[in-house]
Amino acid sequence: MRFALNQMGFPHDDLAQTVDFLADAGYDGFEPNLVPDGPLWDDEAVANLADQAADAGLDVPAISTTMHWDAPLSSPDPEVRERGIEIGERMLAVADALDAGAVLIVPALVTEDTPYDVAYERALAGVEAIADAASDYDGITVAVENVWNDFLLSPLEFREFVDEAAEVGPVGAYFDVGNVRRFGHPDQWIDILGDRIERVHVKDYQTDIDTIDAFTYPLQGDLNWDAIDRALAAIGYDDWITAEVPPYESHPEQMPPQLLANLQTVFEE
């Protein structure tokens, strides 16, 4: 396995400083987020980041974003849906520049104004549009993630959605082991999704808390990490494990190395 940290957990606001820090801490990669007015919208800044990563010996497993929460592919507004596709297209361009093999896409938001079946149709169309654009690049997969969006609530449905979208272009699953514990058992989802899993996000989950506060750091919650490790091995997954957790409130630089040590304990020993 190779280990990376999502930008959510970066101890520094400066990406160059973070790249050097993570390299010194022993990470194999880092996962930057496309955010409004952030540096990933600037081609020169992206090129500089690529050089910094190469100098530090770090790779980029994927490009993620928070922007599909505000511009969902399932929005009732066609202009908002088009904006969501444009965000995905920019992610592809950044992934190409940083030699990342995937982009993380939140496919839909089910709300009172967007019923589940309508969200499914719109999300599928949006992911297919981004997948079609991905076909113009070499080796970039559109990786749909399971998140707390009241959508794709079973592994069977997740599998079907990925397979439908993959008829248009390169689409797979970005599987988050912590997010799924709200609905079931991560190892069972891994078994059902199989080789559709392109990337893995990790966080832990406390089952006695039914809010976003239930999320915590790996080995501090209730996930069966041995079962997750066995399930990934059973499907032949031996690629990126990327942590998506926040820094500590105090001494944020302590979190990444401690987290890495726990991940190595789970997936390497």
mmCIF file of C-alpha atoms in Angstrom:
data_model
loop_
_atom_site.group_PDB
_atom_site.id
_atom_site.type_symbol
_atom_site.label_atom_id
_atom_site.label_comp_id
_atom_site.label_asym_id
_atom_site.label_seq_id
_atom_site.Cartn_x
_atom_site.Cartn_y
_atom_site.Cartn_z
ATOM 1 C CA MET A 1 0.000 0.000 0.000
ATOM 2 C CA ARG A 2 0.939 3.645 -0.454
ATOM 3 C CA PHE A 3 -0.147 6.284 2.021
ATOM 4 C CA ALA A 4 -1.322 9.838 1.479
ATOM 5 C CA LEU A 5 -3.059 12.634 3.364
ATOM 6 C CA ASN A 6 -5.978 14.652 2.032
ATOM 7 C CA GLN A 7 -5.749 18.431 2.289
ATOM 8 C CA MET A 8 -8.348 18.372 5.084
ATOM 9 C CA GLY A 9 -5.551 17.252 7.407
ATOM 10 C CA PHE A 10 -2.709 19.454 6.186
ATOM 11 C CA PRO A 11 -0.965 21.126 9.160
ATOM 12 C CA HIS A 12 0.053 24.151 7.053
ATOM 13 C CA ASP A 13 -1.928 26.412 4.726
ATOM 14 C CA ASP A 14 1.021 26.669 2.355
ATOM 15 C CA LEU A 15 1.018 23.692 -0.033
ATOM 16 C CA ALA A 16 4.778 23.777 -0.656
ATOM 17 C CA GLN A 17 5.492 23.716 3.077
ATOM 18 C CA THR A 18 3.040 20.841 3.510
ATOM 19 C CA VAL A 19 4.617 18.832 0.695
ATOM 20 C CA ASP A 20 8.026 19.005 2.368
ATOM 21 C CA PHE A 21 6.520 18.227 5.765
ATOM 22 C CA LEU A 22 4.674 15.122 4.531
ATOM 23 C CA ALA A 23 7.744 13.878 2.692
ATOM 24 C CA ASP A 24 9.820 14.194 5.874
ATOM 25 C CA ALA A 25 7.055 12.400 7.814
ATOM 26 C CA GLY A 26 7.310 9.395 5.491
ATOM 27 C CA TYR A 27 4.192 9.767 3.340
ATOM 28 C CA ASP A 28 4.129 8.606 -0.265
ATOM 29 C CA GLY A 29 1.709 11.258 -1.485
ATOM 30 C CA PHE A 30 -0.726 14.077 -0.804
ATOM 31 C CA GLU A 31 -4.233 14.774 -2.077
ATOM 32 C CA PRO A 32 -4.984 18.452 -2.795
ATOM 33 C CA ASN A 33 -8.499 19.909 -2.922
ATOM 34 C CA LEU A 34 -9.904 22.153 -5.610
ATOM 35 C CA VAL A 35 -11.535 24.986 -3.661
ATOM 36 C CA PRO A 36 -12.995 28.361 -4.690
ATOM 37 C CA ASP A 37 -10.212 30.879 -5.374
ATOM 38 C CA GLY A 38 -7.598 28.273 -4.474
ATOM 39 C CA PRO A 39 -4.239 27.786 -6.215
ATOM 40 C CA LEU A 40 -5.386 24.805 -8.286
ATOM 41 C CA TRP A 41 -7.294 27.178 -10.573
ATOM 42 C CA ASP A 42 -3.983 28.731 -11.641
ATOM 43 C CA ASP A 43 -2.004 26.727 -14.217
ATOM 44 C CA GLU A 44 1.327 28.223 -13.149
ATOM 45 C CA ALA A 45 0.672 27.400 -9.493
ATOM 46 C CA VAL A 46 -0.234 23.827 -10.448
ATOM 47 C CA ALA A 47 2.968 23.485 -12.481
ATOM 48 C CA ASN A 48 4.995 24.757 -9.512
ATOM 49 C CA LEU A 49 3.244 22.292 -7.227
ATOM 50 C CA ALA A 50 4.101 19.463 -9.615
ATOM 51 C CA ASP A 51 7.772 20.471 -9.473
ATOM 52 C CA GLN A 52 7.697 20.693 -5.666
ATOM 53 C CA ALA A 53 6.119 17.265 -5.393
ATOM 54 C CA ALA A 54 8.703 15.757 -7.731
ATOM 55 C CA ASP A 55 11.550 17.340 -5.766
ATOM 56 C CA ALA A 56 10.100 15.944 -2.524
ATOM 57 C CA GLY A 57 9.527 12.492 -4.011
ATOM 58 C CA LEU A 58 5.772 12.599 -3.437
ATOM 59 C CA ASP A 59 2.969 11.498 -5.773
ATOM 60 C CA VAL A 60 -0.644 12.649 -5.992
ATOM 61 C CA PRO A 61 -3.214 9.826 -5.780
ATOM 62 C CA ALA A 62 -6.210 11.978 -6.722
ATOM 63 C CA ILE A 63 -7.681 15.451 -6.883
ATOM 64 C CA SER A 64 -10.637 16.059 -4.582
ATOM 65 C CA THR A 65 -12.977 19.011 -4.097
ATOM 66 C CA THR A 66 -15.539 20.469 -1.723
ATOM 67 C CA MET A 67 -17.232 22.385 -4.520
ATOM 68 C CA HIS A 68 -19.749 19.749 -5.578
ATOM 69 C CA TRP A 69 -21.621 20.394 -2.336
ATOM 70 C CA ASP A 70 -22.389 23.910 -3.587
ATOM 71 C CA ALA A 71 -22.645 22.986 -7.266
ATOM 72 C CA PRO A 72 -24.118 19.472 -7.191
ATOM 73 C CA LEU A 73 -24.507 17.471 -10.367
ATOM 74 C CA SER A 74 -28.060 16.748 -9.193
ATOM 75 C CA SER A 75 -29.151 20.376 -8.760
ATOM 76 C CA PRO A 76 -32.622 21.405 -10.022
ATOM 77 C CA ASP A 77 -30.877 24.332 -11.734
ATOM 78 C CA PRO A 78 -29.336 23.362 -15.101
ATOM 79 C CA GLU A 79 -26.754 26.150 -14.785
ATOM 80 C CA VAL A 80 -25.610 24.794 -11.429
ATOM 81 C CA ARG A 81 -25.338 21.287 -12.888
ATOM 82 C CA GLU A 82 -23.244 22.661 -15.747
ATOM 83 C CA ARG A 83 -21.019 24.401 -13.206
ATOM 84 C CA GLY A 84 -20.583 21.062 -11.462
ATOM 85 C CA ILE A 85 -19.427 19.502 -14.720
ATOM 86 C CA GLU A 86 -17.008 22.388 -15.309
ATOM 87 C CA ILE A 87 -15.551 21.805 -11.842
ATOM 88 C CA GLY A 88 -15.015 18.156 -12.749
ATOM 89 C CA GLU A 89 -13.332 19.149 -15.993
ATOM 90 C CA ARG A 90 -10.938 21.453 -14.126
ATOM 91 C CA MET A 91 -10.148 18.617 -11.737
ATOM 92 C CA LEU A 92 -9.218 16.460 -14.715
ATOM 93 C CA ALA A 93 -6.848 19.123 -16.029
ATOM 94 C CA VAL A 94 -5.201 19.450 -12.618
ATOM 95 C CA ALA A 95 -4.953 15.674 -12.281
ATOM 96 C CA ASP A 96 -3.237 15.516 -15.643
ATOM 97 C CA ALA A 97 -0.729 18.207 -14.653
ATOM 98 C CA LEU A 98 0.025 16.509 -11.312
ATOM 99 C CA ASP A 99 0.061 13.004 -12.794
ATOM 100 C CA ALA A 100 -2.786 11.934 -10.516
ATOM 101 C CA GLY A 101 -4.705 8.890 -11.632
ATOM 102 C CA ALA A 102 -8.135 9.878 -10.329
ATOM 103 C CA VAL A 103 -10.532 12.688 -9.524
ATOM 104 C CA LEU A 104 -12.959 12.370 -6.618
ATOM 105 C CA ILE A 105 -16.543 13.196 -7.552
ATOM 106 C CA VAL A 106 -19.469 13.616 -5.146
ATOM 107 C CA PRO A 107 -22.240 12.503 -7.516
ATOM 108 C CA ALA A 108 -25.423 13.978 -6.006
ATOM 109 C CA LEU A 109 -27.295 15.498 -3.093
ATOM 110 C CA VAL A 110 -30.731 14.124 -2.283
ATOM 111 C CA THR A 111 -32.866 16.902 -0.767
ATOM 112 C CA GLU A 112 -36.508 17.883 -0.428
ATOM 113 C CA ASP A 113 -36.183 19.648 -3.781
ATOM 114 C CA THR A 114 -34.278 16.787 -5.432
ATOM 115 C CA PRO A 115 -35.974 13.384 -5.027
ATOM 116 C CA TYR A 116 -33.832 10.285 -5.021
ATOM 117 C CA ASP A 117 -34.810 9.019 -8.483
ATOM 118 C CA VAL A 118 -34.328 12.443 -10.047
ATOM 119 C CA ALA A 119 -30.969 12.811 -8.306
ATOM 120 C CA TYR A 120 -29.916 9.456 -9.733
ATOM 121 C CA GLU A 121 -30.734 10.465 -13.313
ATOM 122 C CA ARG A 122 -29.033 13.852 -13.037
ATOM 123 C CA ALA A 123 -25.995 12.455 -11.229
ATOM 124 C CA LEU A 124 -25.556 9.741 -13.814
ATOM 125 C CA ALA A 125 -25.714 12.299 -16.636
ATOM 126 C CA GLY A 126 -23.204 14.547 -14.854
ATOM 127 C CA VAL A 127 -20.730 11.764 -14.086
ATOM 128 C CA GLU A 128 -21.037 10.509 -17.654
ATOM 129 C CA ALA A 129 -20.211 14.002 -18.949
ATOM 130 C CA ILE A 130 -17.086 14.164 -16.772
ATOM 131 C CA ALA A 131 -16.167 10.597 -17.767
ATOM 132 C CA ASP A 132 -16.484 11.543 -21.410
ATOM 133 C CA ALA A 133 -14.073 14.421 -20.800
ATOM 134 C CA ALA A 134 -11.728 12.043 -18.937
ATOM 135 C CA SER A 135 -11.447 9.959 -22.092
ATOM 136 C CA ASP A 136 -9.335 12.773 -23.545
ATOM 137 C CA TYR A 137 -6.670 12.172 -20.895
ATOM 138 C CA ASP A 138 -4.376 9.218 -20.357
ATOM 139 C CA GLY A 139 -4.993 7.142 -17.257
ATOM 140 C CA ILE A 140 -7.373 9.311 -15.208
ATOM 141 C CA THR A 141 -10.417 7.672 -13.621
ATOM 142 C CA VAL A 142 -13.542 9.492 -12.449
ATOM 143 C CA ALA A 143 -13.862 8.057 -8.946
ATOM 144 C CA VAL A 144 -17.327 8.411 -7.387
ATOM 145 C CA GLU A 145 -17.262 8.566 -3.591
ATOM 146 C CA ASN A 146 -19.817 7.387 -1.053
ATOM 147 C CA VAL A 147 -20.527 10.340 1.255
ATOM 148 C CA TRP A 148 -23.255 11.455 3.660
ATOM 149 C CA ASN A 149 -25.491 12.764 0.889
ATOM 150 C CA ASP A 150 -28.434 10.330 1.264
ATOM 151 C CA PHE A 151 -27.467 8.773 -2.077
ATOM 152 C CA LEU A 152 -26.117 5.363 -3.154
ATOM 153 C CA LEU A 153 -27.029 3.887 0.196
ATOM 154 C CA SER A 154 -26.257 0.265 -0.640
ATOM 155 C CA PRO A 155 -23.212 -1.410 -2.201
ATOM 156 C CA LEU A 156 -25.412 -3.040 -4.831
ATOM 157 C CA GLU A 157 -26.708 0.337 -5.987
ATOM 158 C CA PHE A 158 -23.222 1.862 -5.838
ATOM 159 C CA ARG A 159 -21.949 -0.961 -8.030
ATOM 160 C CA GLU A 160 -24.777 -0.479 -10.526
ATOM 161 C CA PHE A 161 -24.217 3.284 -10.721
ATOM 162 C CA VAL A 162 -20.501 2.857 -11.396
ATOM 163 C CA ASP A 163 -21.134 0.228 -14.051
ATOM 164 C CA GLU A 164 -23.708 2.411 -15.833
ATOM 165 C CA ALA A 165 -21.445 5.449 -15.878
ATOM 166 C CA ALA A 166 -18.424 3.370 -16.946
ATOM 167 C CA GLU A 167 -20.137 2.628 -20.239
ATOM 168 C CA VAL A 168 -19.246 6.192 -21.282
ATOM 169 C CA GLY A 169 -15.709 6.516 -19.935
ATOM 170 C CA PRO A 170 -13.314 5.589 -17.115
ATOM 171 C CA VAL A 171 -15.398 5.493 -13.916
ATOM 172 C CA GLY A 172 -14.703 3.687 -10.657
ATOM 173 C CA ALA A 173 -15.374 3.950 -6.938
ATOM 174 C CA TYR A 174 -13.540 6.100 -4.427
ATOM 175 C CA PHE A 175 -14.438 4.031 -1.381
ATOM 176 C CA ASP A 176 -14.481 5.715 2.034
ATOM 177 C CA VAL A 177 -14.436 3.106 4.785
ATOM 178 C CA GLY A 178 -15.575 5.535 7.488
ATOM 179 C CA ASN A 179 -18.454 7.046 5.550
ATOM 180 C CA VAL A 180 -20.043 3.671 4.914
ATOM 181 C CA ARG A 181 -20.218 2.543 8.553
ATOM 182 C CA ARG A 182 -23.392 4.627 8.923
ATOM 183 C CA PHE A 183 -25.095 2.196 6.499
ATOM 184 C CA GLY A 184 -23.348 -1.118 7.032
ATOM 185 C CA HIS A 185 -19.993 -2.854 7.196
ATOM 186 C CA PRO A 186 -17.056 -1.613 5.081
ATOM 187 C CA ASP A 187 -15.648 -5.064 4.391
ATOM 188 C CA GLN A 188 -18.964 -6.180 2.863
ATOM 189 C CA TRP A 189 -19.052 -3.142 0.580
ATOM 190 C CA ILE A 190 -15.466 -3.826 -0.486
ATOM 191 C CA ASP A 191 -16.354 -7.410 -1.370
ATOM 192 C CA ILE A 192 -19.317 -6.277 -3.499
ATOM 193 C CA LEU A 193 -17.576 -3.359 -5.221
ATOM 194 C CA GLY A 194 -14.518 -5.466 -5.945
ATOM 195 C CA ASP A 195 -12.103 -4.207 -8.549
ATOM 196 C CA ARG A 196 -14.265 -1.160 -9.195
ATOM 197 C CA ILE A 197 -12.496 0.415 -6.213
ATOM 198 C CA GLU A 198 -9.880 2.795 -7.603
ATOM 199 C CA ARG A 199 -8.961 4.674 -4.419
ATOM 200 C CA VAL A 200 -9.612 4.316 -0.684
ATOM 201 C CA HIS A 201 -10.247 7.029 1.900
ATOM 202 C CA VAL A 202 -9.864 6.183 5.563
ATOM 203 C CA LYS A 203 -11.259 7.615 8.763
ATOM 204 C CA ASP A 204 -12.839 5.913 11.767
ATOM 205 C CA TYR A 205 -16.418 6.072 13.040
ATOM 206 C CA GLN A 206 -18.003 5.855 16.482
ATOM 207 C CA THR A 207 -21.249 3.913 16.151
ATOM 208 C CA ASP A 208 -22.796 5.318 19.349
ATOM 209 C CA ILE A 209 -22.886 8.843 17.870
ATOM 210 C CA ASP A 210 -25.278 9.610 14.998
ATOM 211 C CA THR A 211 -23.854 12.905 13.746
ATOM 212 C CA ILE A 212 -20.847 14.133 11.789
ATOM 213 C CA ASP A 213 -19.078 14.222 15.167
ATOM 214 C CA ALA A 214 -18.960 10.415 14.986
ATOM 215 C CA PHE A 215 -15.964 10.574 12.671
ATOM 216 C CA THR A 216 -12.565 10.210 14.268
ATOM 217 C CA TYR A 217 -9.010 9.091 13.549
ATOM 218 C CA PRO A 218 -8.214 5.512 12.475
ATOM 219 C CA LEU A 219 -8.001 3.125 15.448
ATOM 220 C CA GLN A 220 -9.984 5.534 17.656
ATOM 221 C CA GLY A 221 -13.471 4.407 16.565
ATOM 222 C CA ASP A 222 -15.416 1.205 16.040
ATOM 223 C CA LEU A 223 -14.358 0.071 12.565
ATOM 224 C CA ASN A 224 -13.043 -3.462 12.218
ATOM 225 C CA TRP A 225 -9.745 -2.577 10.590
ATOM 226 C CA ASP A 226 -8.549 -6.181 10.349
ATOM 227 C CA ALA A 227 -11.688 -7.068 8.363
ATOM 228 C CA ILE A 228 -11.150 -4.048 6.094
ATOM 229 C CA ASP A 229 -7.532 -5.046 5.483
ATOM 230 C CA ARG A 230 -8.542 -8.635 4.679
ATOM 231 C CA ALA A 231 -11.319 -7.489 2.336
ATOM 232 C CA LEU A 232 -8.979 -5.209 0.394
ATOM 233 C CA ALA A 233 -6.436 -8.004 0.107
ATOM 234 C CA ALA A 234 -9.139 -10.387 -1.120
ATOM 235 C CA ILE A 235 -9.999 -8.127 -4.074
ATOM 236 C CA GLY A 236 -6.322 -7.554 -4.858
ATOM 237 C CA TYR A 237 -6.270 -3.892 -3.857
ATOM 238 C CA ASP A 238 -2.708 -2.748 -3.186
ATOM 239 C CA ASP A 239 -2.779 0.943 -3.985
ATOM 240 C CA TRP A 240 -3.436 4.269 -2.262
ATOM 241 C CA ILE A 241 -4.753 4.567 1.275
ATOM 242 C CA THR A 242 -5.521 8.253 1.793
ATOM 243 C CA ALA A 243 -6.550 9.598 5.182
ATOM 244 C CA GLU A 244 -9.286 12.229 5.229
ATOM 245 C CA VAL A 245 -9.265 13.613 8.760
ATOM 246 C CA PRO A 246 -8.708 17.079 10.230
ATOM 247 C CA PRO A 247 -5.526 18.196 11.991
ATOM 248 C CA TYR A 248 -5.432 18.262 15.754
ATOM 249 C CA GLU A 249 -6.804 21.441 17.314
ATOM 250 C CA SER A 250 -3.540 21.788 19.211
ATOM 251 C CA HIS A 251 -0.129 20.877 17.779
ATOM 252 C CA PRO A 252 -1.465 20.041 14.276
ATOM 253 C CA GLU A 253 1.925 18.791 13.125
ATOM 254 C CA GLN A 254 1.639 15.862 15.523
ATOM 255 C CA MET A 255 -1.315 14.324 13.691
ATOM 256 C CA PRO A 256 0.167 13.257 10.309
ATOM 257 C CA PRO A 257 3.086 11.152 11.621
ATOM 258 C CA GLN A 258 0.943 9.528 14.323
ATOM 259 C CA LEU A 259 -1.747 8.776 11.746
ATOM 260 C CA LEU A 260 0.774 7.285 9.326
ATOM 261 C CA ALA A 261 2.111 4.975 12.015
ATOM 262 C CA ASN A 262 -1.412 3.671 12.682
ATOM 263 C CA LEU A 263 -2.105 3.126 8.990
ATOM 264 C CA GLN A 264 1.146 1.217 8.587
ATOM 265 C CA THR A 265 0.178 -0.939 11.556
ATOM 266 C CA VAL A 266 -3.161 -1.806 9.945
ATOM 267 C CA PHE A 267 -2.109 -2.330 6.350
ATOM 268 C CA GLU A 268 1.522 -3.434 6.498
ATOM 269 C CA GLU A 269 2.005 -5.554 9.609
#
